[in-house]
mmCIF file of C-alpha atoms in Angstrom:
data_model
loop_
_atom_site.group_PDB
_atom_site.id
_atom_site.type_symbol
_atom_site.label_atom_id
_atom_site.label_comp_id
_atom_site.label_asym_id
_atom_site.label_seq_id
_atom_site.Cartn_x
_atom_site.Cartn_y
_atom_site.Cartn_z
ATOM 1 C CA MET A 1 119.123 132.492 57.976
ATOM 2 C CA VAL A 2 121.345 129.740 59.232
ATOM 3 C CA ARG A 3 120.900 126.047 58.507
ATOM 4 C CA THR A 4 117.710 126.402 56.536
ATOM 5 C CA SER A 5 118.582 123.491 54.303
ATOM 6 C CA LYS A 6 119.436 121.212 57.189
ATOM 7 C CA HIS A 7 116.181 121.956 58.955
ATOM 8 C CA ASP A 8 114.208 121.478 55.799
ATOM 9 C CA GLN A 9 115.654 118.091 54.962
ATOM 10 C CA PRO A 10 113.004 115.917 53.301
ATOM 11 C CA MET A 11 112.759 113.536 56.226
ATOM 12 C CA THR A 12 109.814 111.627 54.815
ATOM 13 C CA ARG A 13 111.880 110.033 52.036
ATOM 14 C CA ARG A 14 114.718 108.641 54.116
ATOM 15 C CA ASP A 15 115.678 104.996 54.015
ATOM 16 C CA LYS A 16 117.024 104.998 57.566
ATOM 17 C CA GLY A 17 116.267 106.824 60.788
ATOM 18 C CA PRO A 18 112.828 108.270 61.597
ATOM 19 C CA ARG A 19 110.807 107.861 58.384
ATOM 20 C CA ILE A 20 107.319 106.550 59.021
ATOM 21 C CA ARG A 21 104.330 108.435 60.405
ATOM 22 C CA LYS A 22 102.202 106.947 63.135
ATOM 23 C CA VAL A 23 100.454 107.894 66.360
ATOM 24 C CA PRO A 24 102.662 106.814 69.287
ATOM 25 C CA ALA A 25 100.965 105.233 72.320
ATOM 26 C CA GLY A 26 99.431 107.901 74.548
ATOM 27 C CA ASP A 27 99.599 110.571 71.867
ATOM 28 C CA ASN A 28 96.860 111.989 69.662
ATOM 29 C CA ARG A 29 98.863 113.063 66.611
ATOM 30 C CA GLN A 30 100.903 111.357 63.952
ATOM 31 C CA ARG A 31 104.616 111.639 64.635
ATOM 32 C CA LEU A 32 107.728 110.770 62.680
ATOM 33 C CA VAL A 33 109.006 107.435 64.000
ATOM 34 C CA CYS A 34 112.010 105.197 63.290
ATOM 35 C CA PRO A 35 110.664 101.714 62.466
ATOM 36 C CA ASP A 36 113.994 100.166 63.439
ATOM 37 C CA CYS A 37 114.188 101.472 66.993
ATOM 38 C CA ASP A 38 110.859 103.271 67.691
ATOM 39 C CA TYR A 39 112.587 106.591 68.261
ATOM 40 C CA VAL A 40 109.993 109.371 67.958
ATOM 41 C CA ALA A 41 111.315 112.467 66.216
ATOM 42 C CA TYR A 42 108.937 115.095 67.598
ATOM 43 C CA GLU A 43 108.609 117.979 65.199
ATOM 44 C CA ASN A 44 107.757 121.354 66.634
ATOM 45 C CA PRO A 45 107.596 124.795 65.112
ATOM 46 C CA LYS A 46 110.989 126.449 64.943
ATOM 47 C CA VAL A 47 111.755 129.937 66.107
ATOM 48 C CA VAL A 48 113.541 132.383 63.832
ATOM 49 C CA VAL A 49 114.913 135.517 65.473
ATOM 50 C CA GLY A 50 116.008 138.603 63.578
ATOM 51 C CA VAL A 51 116.623 142.321 63.797
ATOM 52 C CA VAL A 52 115.574 145.516 62.149
ATOM 53 C CA ALA A 53 118.744 147.355 63.071
ATOM 54 C CA THR A 54 119.568 150.935 62.240
ATOM 55 C CA TRP A 55 122.528 153.284 62.395
ATOM 56 C CA GLU A 56 121.183 156.826 62.378
ATOM 57 C CA ASP A 57 118.638 156.760 59.528
ATOM 58 C CA LYS A 58 120.053 153.695 57.804
ATOM 59 C CA LEU A 59 118.924 150.093 57.846
ATOM 60 C CA LEU A 60 121.264 147.100 58.025
ATOM 61 C CA MET A 61 120.660 144.486 55.327
ATOM 62 C CA CYS A 62 122.520 141.407 54.085
ATOM 63 C CA LYS A 63 122.732 139.957 50.587
ATOM 64 C CA ARG A 64 122.334 136.211 50.923
ATOM 65 C CA ALA A 65 125.278 134.005 49.939
ATOM 66 C CA ILE A 66 123.285 130.810 50.501
ATOM 67 C CA GLU A 67 120.101 129.208 49.281
ATOM 68 C CA PRO A 68 117.218 129.702 49.467
ATOM 69 C CA ARG A 69 117.044 133.116 47.781
ATOM 70 C CA ARG A 70 120.771 133.481 47.231
ATOM 71 C CA GLY A 71 121.607 136.954 45.945
ATOM 72 C CA TYR A 72 118.529 138.547 47.482
ATOM 73 C CA TRP A 73 118.577 140.967 50.381
ATOM 74 C CA THR A 74 117.390 140.078 53.835
ATOM 75 C CA LEU A 75 117.465 141.193 57.445
ATOM 76 C CA PRO A 76 119.891 139.453 59.813
ATOM 77 C CA ALA A 77 117.915 136.489 61.126
ATOM 78 C CA GLY A 78 118.224 132.797 61.809
ATOM 79 C CA PHE A 79 117.148 129.873 63.929
ATOM 80 C CA MET A 80 117.168 130.355 67.675
ATOM 81 C CA GLU A 81 119.525 127.845 69.284
ATOM 82 C CA MET A 82 119.224 125.835 72.496
ATOM 83 C CA GLY A 83 120.076 127.669 75.696
ATOM 84 C CA GLU A 84 119.822 131.205 74.380
ATOM 85 C CA THR A 85 117.190 133.884 74.794
ATOM 86 C CA PRO A 86 115.541 135.217 71.629
ATOM 87 C CA GLU A 87 117.342 138.530 72.102
ATOM 88 C CA GLU A 88 120.674 136.714 72.362
ATOM 89 C CA GLY A 89 119.838 134.709 69.255
ATOM 90 C CA ALA A 90 118.978 137.819 67.252
ATOM 91 C CA THR A 91 122.171 139.500 68.442
ATOM 92 C CA ARG A 92 124.215 136.420 67.503
ATOM 93 C CA GLU A 93 122.717 136.264 64.026
ATOM 94 C CA ALA A 94 123.508 139.951 63.417
ATOM 95 C CA TRP A 95 127.113 139.188 64.324
ATOM 96 C CA GLU A 96 127.329 136.000 62.266
ATOM 97 C CA GLU A 97 125.781 137.464 59.133
ATOM 98 C CA ALA A 98 126.906 141.094 59.248
ATOM 99 C CA ARG A 99 129.604 141.382 61.924
ATOM 100 C CA ALA A 100 127.281 143.923 63.482
ATOM 101 C CA GLU A 101 127.246 144.877 67.135
ATOM 102 C CA LEU A 102 123.966 146.154 68.395
ATOM 103 C CA GLU A 103 121.630 146.771 71.260
ATOM 104 C CA ILE A 104 118.142 145.256 71.210
ATOM 105 C CA ILE A 105 115.378 147.811 71.816
ATOM 106 C CA ASP A 106 112.076 145.926 71.777
ATOM 107 C CA LEU A 107 109.949 143.339 70.021
ATOM 108 C CA LEU A 108 108.692 144.649 66.682
ATOM 109 C CA ALA A 109 106.746 141.679 65.367
ATOM 110 C CA VAL A 110 105.786 138.032 65.738
ATOM 111 C CA TYR A 111 105.097 136.459 62.360
ATOM 112 C CA SER A 112 103.672 133.008 61.893
ATOM 113 C CA LEU A 113 104.614 131.103 58.734
ATOM 114 C CA ARG A 114 102.440 128.087 59.190
ATOM 115 C CA HIS A 115 103.270 126.464 55.844
ATOM 116 C CA ILE A 116 106.805 125.938 57.142
ATOM 117 C CA SER A 117 105.891 125.937 60.865
ATOM 118 C CA GLN A 118 108.116 128.891 61.638
ATOM 119 C CA LEU A 119 107.549 131.507 64.261
ATOM 120 C CA GLN A 120 109.581 134.602 63.443
ATOM 121 C CA LEU A 121 110.405 137.215 66.058
ATOM 122 C CA PHE A 122 111.876 140.495 64.822
ATOM 123 C CA TYR A 123 113.381 142.968 67.250
ATOM 124 C CA ARG A 124 114.119 146.639 66.806
ATOM 125 C CA ALA A 125 117.804 147.241 67.410
ATOM 126 C CA ARG A 126 120.343 150.059 67.465
ATOM 127 C CA LEU A 127 123.748 149.465 65.885
ATOM 128 C CA LEU A 128 126.610 150.378 68.186
ATOM 129 C CA SER A 129 128.770 151.303 65.205
ATOM 130 C CA PRO A 130 128.411 151.534 61.411
ATOM 131 C CA ASP A 131 131.275 149.078 60.994
ATOM 132 C CA VAL A 132 129.624 146.036 59.460
ATOM 133 C CA SER A 133 130.936 143.448 57.040
ATOM 134 C CA ALA A 134 129.783 140.258 55.376
ATOM 135 C CA GLY A 135 129.805 137.114 57.487
ATOM 136 C CA GLU A 136 130.040 133.636 55.991
ATOM 137 C CA GLU A 137 126.440 133.485 54.824
ATOM 138 C CA SER A 138 126.355 136.954 53.257
ATOM 139 C CA GLU A 139 127.745 138.080 49.897
ATOM 140 C CA GLU A 140 127.726 141.644 51.103
ATOM 141 C CA VAL A 141 126.077 143.790 53.729
ATOM 142 C CA GLY A 142 124.953 147.373 53.587
ATOM 143 C CA LEU A 143 123.403 150.294 55.410
ATOM 144 C CA PHE A 144 120.527 151.667 53.357
ATOM 145 C CA THR A 145 118.339 154.719 53.672
ATOM 146 C CA PHE A 146 114.679 153.778 53.678
ATOM 147 C CA ASN A 147 114.286 155.556 50.342
ATOM 148 C CA GLY A 148 117.151 153.591 48.891
ATOM 149 C CA LEU A 149 116.355 150.027 49.882
ATOM 150 C CA PRO A 150 116.917 147.199 47.395
ATOM 151 C CA ALA A 151 113.143 146.917 47.464
ATOM 152 C CA THR A 152 112.652 144.761 44.401
ATOM 153 C CA ASP A 153 115.271 142.286 45.556
ATOM 154 C CA LEU A 154 114.109 141.332 49.028
ATOM 155 C CA ALA A 155 114.437 137.673 49.936
ATOM 156 C CA PHE A 156 111.235 136.877 51.809
ATOM 157 C CA PRO A 157 107.757 138.321 52.418
ATOM 158 C CA SER A 158 108.464 138.745 56.125
ATOM 159 C CA VAL A 159 111.430 140.996 55.265
ATOM 160 C CA TYR A 160 109.012 143.365 53.544
ATOM 161 C CA TRP A 161 106.600 143.107 56.452
ATOM 162 C CA ALA A 162 109.226 143.837 59.097
ATOM 163 C CA ILE A 163 110.582 146.864 57.242
ATOM 164 C CA ASP A 164 107.080 148.211 56.695
ATOM 165 C CA HIS A 165 106.081 147.639 60.305
ATOM 166 C CA PHE A 166 109.292 149.215 61.540
ATOM 167 C CA GLN A 167 108.532 152.389 59.630
ATOM 168 C CA GLN A 168 105.038 152.527 61.119
ATOM 169 C CA VAL A 169 106.430 152.719 64.653
ATOM 170 C CA ARG A 170 109.563 154.684 63.950
ATOM 171 C CA ASP A 171 108.898 157.102 66.811
ATOM 172 C CA ALA A 172 106.755 154.922 69.065
ATOM 173 C CA SER A 173 108.048 153.737 72.403
ATOM 174 C CA ALA A 174 105.287 151.322 73.383
ATOM 175 C CA PHE A 175 103.176 149.320 71.003
ATOM 176 C CA SER A 176 101.778 145.838 70.668
ATOM 177 C CA PRO A 177 104.006 143.844 68.298
ATOM 178 C CA PHE A 178 102.768 143.379 64.776
ATOM 179 C CA GLY A 179 101.607 140.058 63.397
ATOM 180 C CA ASN A 180 101.266 138.963 59.777
ATOM 181 C CA PRO A 181 99.584 141.558 57.594
ATOM 182 C CA PRO A 182 95.875 140.627 57.265
ATOM 183 C CA GLY A 183 95.368 137.624 55.028
ATOM 184 C CA ARG A 184 99.080 137.050 54.456
ATOM 185 C CA THR A 185 100.690 133.696 55.191
ATOM 186 C CA GLY A 186 104.218 134.361 53.960
ATOM 187 C CA ASP A 187 103.910 131.484 51.491
ATOM 188 C CA MET A 188 105.803 132.782 48.467
ATOM 189 C CA HIS A 189 104.662 129.944 46.253
ATOM 190 C CA ARG A 190 101.059 130.924 46.739
ATOM 191 C CA GLY A 191 101.645 134.622 46.331
ATOM 192 C CA ARG A 192 100.734 135.424 49.895
ATOM 193 C CA MET B 1 101.004 121.850 79.485
ATOM 194 C CA VAL B 2 100.755 118.983 77.068
ATOM 195 C CA ARG B 3 103.389 116.337 76.543
ATOM 196 C CA THR B 4 105.936 117.838 78.872
ATOM 197 C CA SER B 5 107.225 114.464 79.895
ATOM 198 C CA LYS B 6 107.618 113.279 76.328
ATOM 199 C CA HIS B 7 109.551 116.366 75.325
ATOM 200 C CA ASP B 8 111.730 116.149 78.387
ATOM 201 C CA GLN B 9 112.729 112.555 77.834
ATOM 202 C CA PRO B 10 116.325 112.004 78.923
ATOM 203 C CA MET B 11 117.567 111.447 75.379
ATOM 204 C CA THR B 12 121.215 111.303 76.343
ATOM 205 C CA ARG B 13 120.822 107.981 78.164
ATOM 206 C CA ARG B 14 119.086 105.994 75.450
ATOM 207 C CA ASP B 15 120.455 102.727 74.180
ATOM 208 C CA LYS B 16 118.960 103.135 70.716
ATOM 209 C CA GLY B 17 118.116 105.991 68.398
ATOM 210 C CA PRO B 18 119.923 109.361 68.511
ATOM 211 C CA ARG B 19 122.142 109.171 71.613
ATOM 212 C CA ILE B 20 125.637 110.489 70.977
ATOM 213 C CA ARG B 21 126.756 114.101 70.647
ATOM 214 C CA LYS B 22 129.016 115.185 67.829
ATOM 215 C CA VAL B 23 129.479 118.008 65.337
ATOM 216 C CA PRO B 24 127.999 116.914 61.983
ATOM 217 C CA ALA B 25 129.926 117.796 58.814
ATOM 218 C CA GLY B 26 129.315 121.417 57.817
ATOM 219 C CA ASP B 27 127.924 122.353 61.205
ATOM 220 C CA ASN B 28 129.533 124.253 64.065
ATOM 221 C CA ARG B 29 127.668 122.819 67.052
ATOM 222 C CA GLN B 30 127.347 119.463 68.721
ATOM 223 C CA ARG B 31 124.139 117.709 67.747
ATOM 224 C CA LEU B 32 122.394 114.574 68.925
ATOM 225 C CA VAL B 33 123.196 111.803 66.426
ATOM 226 C CA CYS B 34 122.195 108.158 66.003
ATOM 227 C CA PRO B 35 125.425 106.112 65.779
ATOM 228 C CA ASP B 36 123.568 103.344 63.964
ATOM 229 C CA CYS B 37 122.226 105.386 61.046
ATOM 230 C CA ASP B 38 123.743 108.902 61.385
ATOM 231 C CA TYR B 39 120.325 110.512 61.754
ATOM 232 C CA VAL B 40 120.800 113.979 63.258
ATOM 233 C CA ALA B 41 118.115 114.887 65.782
ATOM 234 C CA TYR B 42 118.318 118.682 65.664
ATOM 235 C CA GLU B 43 117.173 120.169 68.921
ATOM 236 C CA ASN B 44 115.691 123.628 68.864
ATOM 237 C CA PRO B 45 113.956 125.668 71.504
ATOM 238 C CA LYS B 46 110.307 124.777 71.824
ATOM 239 C CA VAL B 47 107.492 127.257 71.903
ATOM 240 C CA VAL B 48 104.909 127.142 74.670
ATOM 241 C CA VAL B 49 101.751 129.162 74.099
ATOM 242 C CA GLY B 50 99.288 130.062 76.817
ATOM 243 C CA VAL B 51 96.562 132.435 77.864
ATOM 244 C CA VAL B 52 95.693 134.770 80.680
ATOM 245 C CA ALA B 53 91.977 134.541 80.075
ATOM 246 C CA THR B 54 89.287 136.322 82.020
ATOM 247 C CA TRP B 55 85.535 136.306 82.368
ATOM 248 C CA GLU B 56 84.497 139.669 83.810
ATOM 249 C CA ASP B 57 86.908 140.086 86.746
ATOM 250 C CA LYS B 58 87.822 136.427 87.077
ATOM 251 C CA LEU B 59 90.858 134.514 85.866
ATOM 252 C CA LEU B 60 90.742 131.037 84.348
ATOM 253 C CA MET B 61 93.110 128.551 85.972
ATOM 254 C CA CYS B 62 93.632 124.782 85.798
ATOM 255 C CA LYS B 63 94.740 122.349 88.474
ATOM 256 C CA ARG B 64 97.239 120.014 86.866
ATOM 257 C CA ALA B 65 96.321 116.327 86.627
ATOM 258 C CA ILE B 66 99.753 115.414 85.215
ATOM 259 C CA GLU B 67 103.381 115.703 86.172
ATOM 260 C CA PRO B 68 105.349 117.845 86.541
ATOM 261 C CA ARG B 69 103.685 119.795 89.339
ATOM 262 C CA ARG B 70 100.578 117.654 89.512
ATOM 263 C CA GLY B 71 97.985 119.185 91.827
ATOM 264 C CA TYR B 72 99.303 122.719 91.365
ATOM 265 C CA TRP B 73 97.483 125.476 89.544
ATOM 266 C CA THR B 74 98.518 126.791 86.186
ATOM 267 C CA LEU B 75 97.339 128.841 83.228
ATOM 268 C CA PRO B 76 96.148 126.993 80.125
ATOM 269 C CA ALA B 77 99.327 126.524 78.087
ATOM 270 C CA GLY B 78 101.182 123.931 76.095
ATOM 271 C CA PHE B 79 103.520 123.223 73.223
ATOM 272 C CA MET B 80 102.753 124.905 69.927
ATOM 273 C CA GLU B 81 102.173 122.270 67.263
ATOM 274 C CA MET B 82 103.201 122.159 63.597
ATOM 275 C CA GLY B 83 101.037 124.110 61.193
ATOM 276 C CA GLU B 84 99.305 126.337 63.705
ATOM 277 C CA THR B 85 99.755 129.967 64.604
ATOM 278 C CA PRO B 86 100.665 130.778 68.218
ATOM 279 C CA GLU B 87 97.207 132.262 68.732
ATOM 280 C CA GLU B 88 95.608 129.077 67.436
ATOM 281 C CA GLY B 89 97.853 127.007 69.688
ATOM 282 C CA ALA B 90 96.933 129.038 72.761
ATOM 283 C CA THR B 91 93.247 128.785 71.873
ATOM 284 C CA ARG B 92 93.561 125.013 71.385
ATOM 285 C CA GLU B 93 95.286 124.545 74.734
ATOM 286 C CA ALA B 94 92.539 126.485 76.510
ATOM 287 C CA TRP B 95 90.015 124.146 74.942
ATOM 288 C CA GLU B 96 91.996 120.968 75.681
ATOM 289 C CA GLU B 97 92.746 121.821 79.287
ATOM 290 C CA ALA B 98 89.672 123.805 80.351
ATOM 291 C CA ARG B 99 87.023 123.363 77.642
ATOM 292 C CA ALA B 100 87.179 127.134 77.413
ATOM 293 C CA GLU B 101 86.185 129.153 74.370
ATOM 294 C CA LEU B 102 87.878 132.487 74.075
ATOM 295 C CA GLU B 103 89.017 135.343 71.925
ATOM 296 C CA ILE B 104 92.691 136.306 71.875
ATOM 297 C CA ILE B 105 93.304 140.001 72.572
ATOM 298 C CA ASP B 106 97.039 140.608 72.345
ATOM 299 C CA LEU B 107 100.488 139.377 73.309
ATOM 300 C CA LEU B 108 101.119 139.856 77.022
ATOM 301 C CA ALA B 109 104.599 138.413 77.430
ATOM 302 C CA VAL B 110 107.479 136.497 75.886
ATOM 303 C CA TYR B 111 109.380 134.566 78.525
ATOM 304 C CA SER B 112 112.615 132.753 77.910
ATOM 305 C CA LEU B 113 113.369 129.689 80.029
ATOM 306 C CA ARG B 114 116.828 128.965 78.796
ATOM 307 C CA HIS B 115 117.571 126.119 81.199
ATOM 308 C CA ILE B 116 114.922 124.092 79.371
ATOM 309 C CA SER B 117 115.181 125.978 76.052
ATOM 310 C CA GLN B 118 111.561 127.053 76.120
ATOM 311 C CA LEU B 119 110.134 130.221 74.700
ATOM 312 C CA GLN B 120 106.789 130.954 76.308
ATOM 313 C CA LEU B 121 104.257 133.287 74.725
ATOM 314 C CA PHE B 122 101.295 134.316 76.854
ATOM 315 C CA TYR B 123 98.322 136.069 75.307
ATOM 316 C CA ARG B 124 95.606 138.114 76.939
ATOM 317 C CA ALA B 125 92.255 136.578 76.138
ATOM 318 C CA ARG B 126 88.555 137.114 76.785
ATOM 319 C CA LEU B 127 86.396 134.107 77.609
ATOM 320 C CA LEU B 128 83.291 133.883 75.459
ATOM 321 C CA SER B 129 81.409 132.183 78.265
ATOM 322 C CA PRO B 130 82.024 131.205 81.895
ATOM 323 C CA ASP B 131 81.244 127.599 81.054
ATOM 324 C CA VAL B 132 84.547 125.823 81.590
ATOM 325 C CA SER B 133 85.352 122.311 82.745
ATOM 326 C CA ALA B 134 88.362 120.105 83.279
ATOM 327 C CA GLY B 135 89.952 118.577 80.189
ATOM 328 C CA GLU B 136 92.011 115.413 80.290
ATOM 329 C CA GLU B 137 95.105 117.005 81.783
ATOM 330 C CA SER B 138 93.307 118.997 84.480
ATOM 331 C CA GLU B 139 91.960 117.781 87.816
ATOM 332 C CA GLU B 140 89.709 120.795 87.984
ATOM 333 C CA VAL B 141 89.417 124.252 86.543
ATOM 334 C CA GLY B 142 88.192 127.449 88.081
ATOM 335 C CA LEU B 143 87.459 131.126 87.645
ATOM 336 C CA PHE B 144 89.203 133.084 90.392
ATOM 337 C CA THR B 145 89.077 136.691 91.468
ATOM 338 C CA PHE B 146 92.556 138.195 91.590
ATOM 339 C CA ASN B 147 92.212 138.514 95.353
ATOM 340 C CA GLY B 148 91.277 134.875 95.641
ATOM 341 C CA LEU B 149 93.923 133.142 93.538
ATOM 342 C CA PRO B 150 95.461 129.859 94.759
ATOM 343 C CA ALA B 151 98.616 131.928 95.064
ATOM 344 C CA THR B 152 100.667 129.578 97.186
ATOM 345 C CA ASP B 153 99.915 126.644 94.901
ATOM 346 C CA LEU B 154 100.965 127.906 91.492
ATOM 347 C CA ALA B 155 102.772 125.402 89.302
ATOM 348 C CA PHE B 156 105.561 127.412 87.669
ATOM 349 C CA PRO B 157 107.387 130.734 88.053
ATOM 350 C CA SER B 158 106.115 131.953 84.693
ATOM 351 C CA VAL B 159 102.544 131.491 85.924
ATOM 352 C CA TYR B 160 103.271 134.024 88.668
ATOM 353 C CA TRP B 161 104.963 136.322 86.191
ATOM 354 C CA ALA B 162 102.113 136.244 83.677
ATOM 355 C CA ILE B 163 99.473 136.945 86.321
ATOM 356 C CA ASP B 164 101.522 139.796 87.745
ATOM 357 C CA HIS B 165 102.213 141.273 84.317
ATOM 358 C CA PHE B 166 98.564 140.944 83.345
ATOM 359 C CA GLN B 167 97.534 142.989 86.349
ATOM 360 C CA GLN B 168 100.040 145.702 85.453
ATOM 361 C CA VAL B 169 98.377 146.277 82.084
ATOM 362 C CA ARG B 170 94.789 145.584 83.056
ATOM 363 C CA ASP B 171 93.548 148.746 81.365
ATOM 364 C CA ALA B 172 96.270 149.259 78.758
ATOM 365 C CA SER B 173 95.521 148.838 75.078
ATOM 366 C CA ALA B 174 99.037 149.095 73.649
ATOM 367 C CA PHE B 175 102.211 148.043 75.401
ATOM 368 C CA SER B 176 105.409 146.265 74.631
ATOM 369 C CA PRO B 177 105.127 142.642 75.829
ATOM 370 C CA PHE B 178 106.821 141.782 79.067
ATOM 371 C CA GLY B 179 109.891 139.581 79.291
ATOM 372 C CA ASN B 180 111.253 137.695 82.296
ATOM 373 C CA PRO B 181 111.325 139.793 85.458
ATOM 374 C CA PRO B 182 114.855 141.200 85.883
ATOM 375 C CA GLY B 183 117.316 138.527 86.937
ATOM 376 C CA ARG B 184 114.764 135.705 86.800
ATOM 377 C CA THR B 185 115.395 132.607 84.719
ATOM 378 C CA GLY B 186 112.353 130.548 85.637
ATOM 379 C CA ASP B 187 114.605 127.775 86.943
ATOM 380 C CA MET B 188 112.695 126.500 89.979
ATOM 381 C CA HIS B 189 115.571 124.340 91.152
ATOM 382 C CA ARG B 190 117.804 127.353 91.499
ATOM 383 C CA GLY B 191 115.190 129.532 93.138
ATOM 384 C CA ARG B 192 114.935 131.908 90.209
#
């Protein structure tokens, strides 16, 4: 996932720029404000877009070359950028992280990770070729059978969820996208 | 939709705060930077969450009391806030704009308005009571039969889309959420 560290910068301990919290005039919530120039840094949930992409009966995964969770396996995914559709963002991430070319099929899941204010959209996708290779943020990439996944080395809870949900609708053509599994928040530090 | 004007502030013509565009070290895209303190104001697509909510055979709509499109009719919707799920955000907006209490059913549509970098999620919802009234940002609210909608006075293209898509799946229990109608961007100024 691209630019995680930059998005997660600890903005509340800065000594310049937006660094105090107050309710701007006409608003009803505390916002992050620059006391030097009154700039309001609105914070909104960020959208992560990713793919569960297969070639025949094999799943595309990437071993992370960057923190967090360096060395663990993940699905191609990253922050949606300005001016792109979510499908374009997911396609771009698959190229950046795994040099994979693919066709988006449909929306598999919408996960909400409220502890980090992330909305994650995972799409089902079909690889156009099995030729994949590690992009800058991956140590290696691989095509795995579902019986041979690096299951004990997955990077994030939502990677497990997406793979599990994908298998539940393997042959379905129309379904309502999955959400978080019941009771799960995706907060790894709280075991959920 | 809450705080539209604040989010759409013309940040490129400011004389203080983040106001120049450059590629920060280690990045590969131009970002909005403060030349006084080097604060990087990352811009990401924003998520709008809304509801197509019905009571029996009637649809809940709000007449906008704020710009843009003041005086036009819309569905309850607004920017998703930090720390909430999209369903919670949609439920909150229905309360803020129409004092409506409802139960979310499922995800109707994911629209992408790339010209304003908005991702809009509309949920199907069931009103718990027909008692609704105008919140701060609404001039009035109403429950309309689908034959009696204020169809020539709708505020935004995606309001038309969501109502149309809702009617297509009136009796469906499982479907893949709709996206933009083919070829439509939601850009009102370009007639699409």
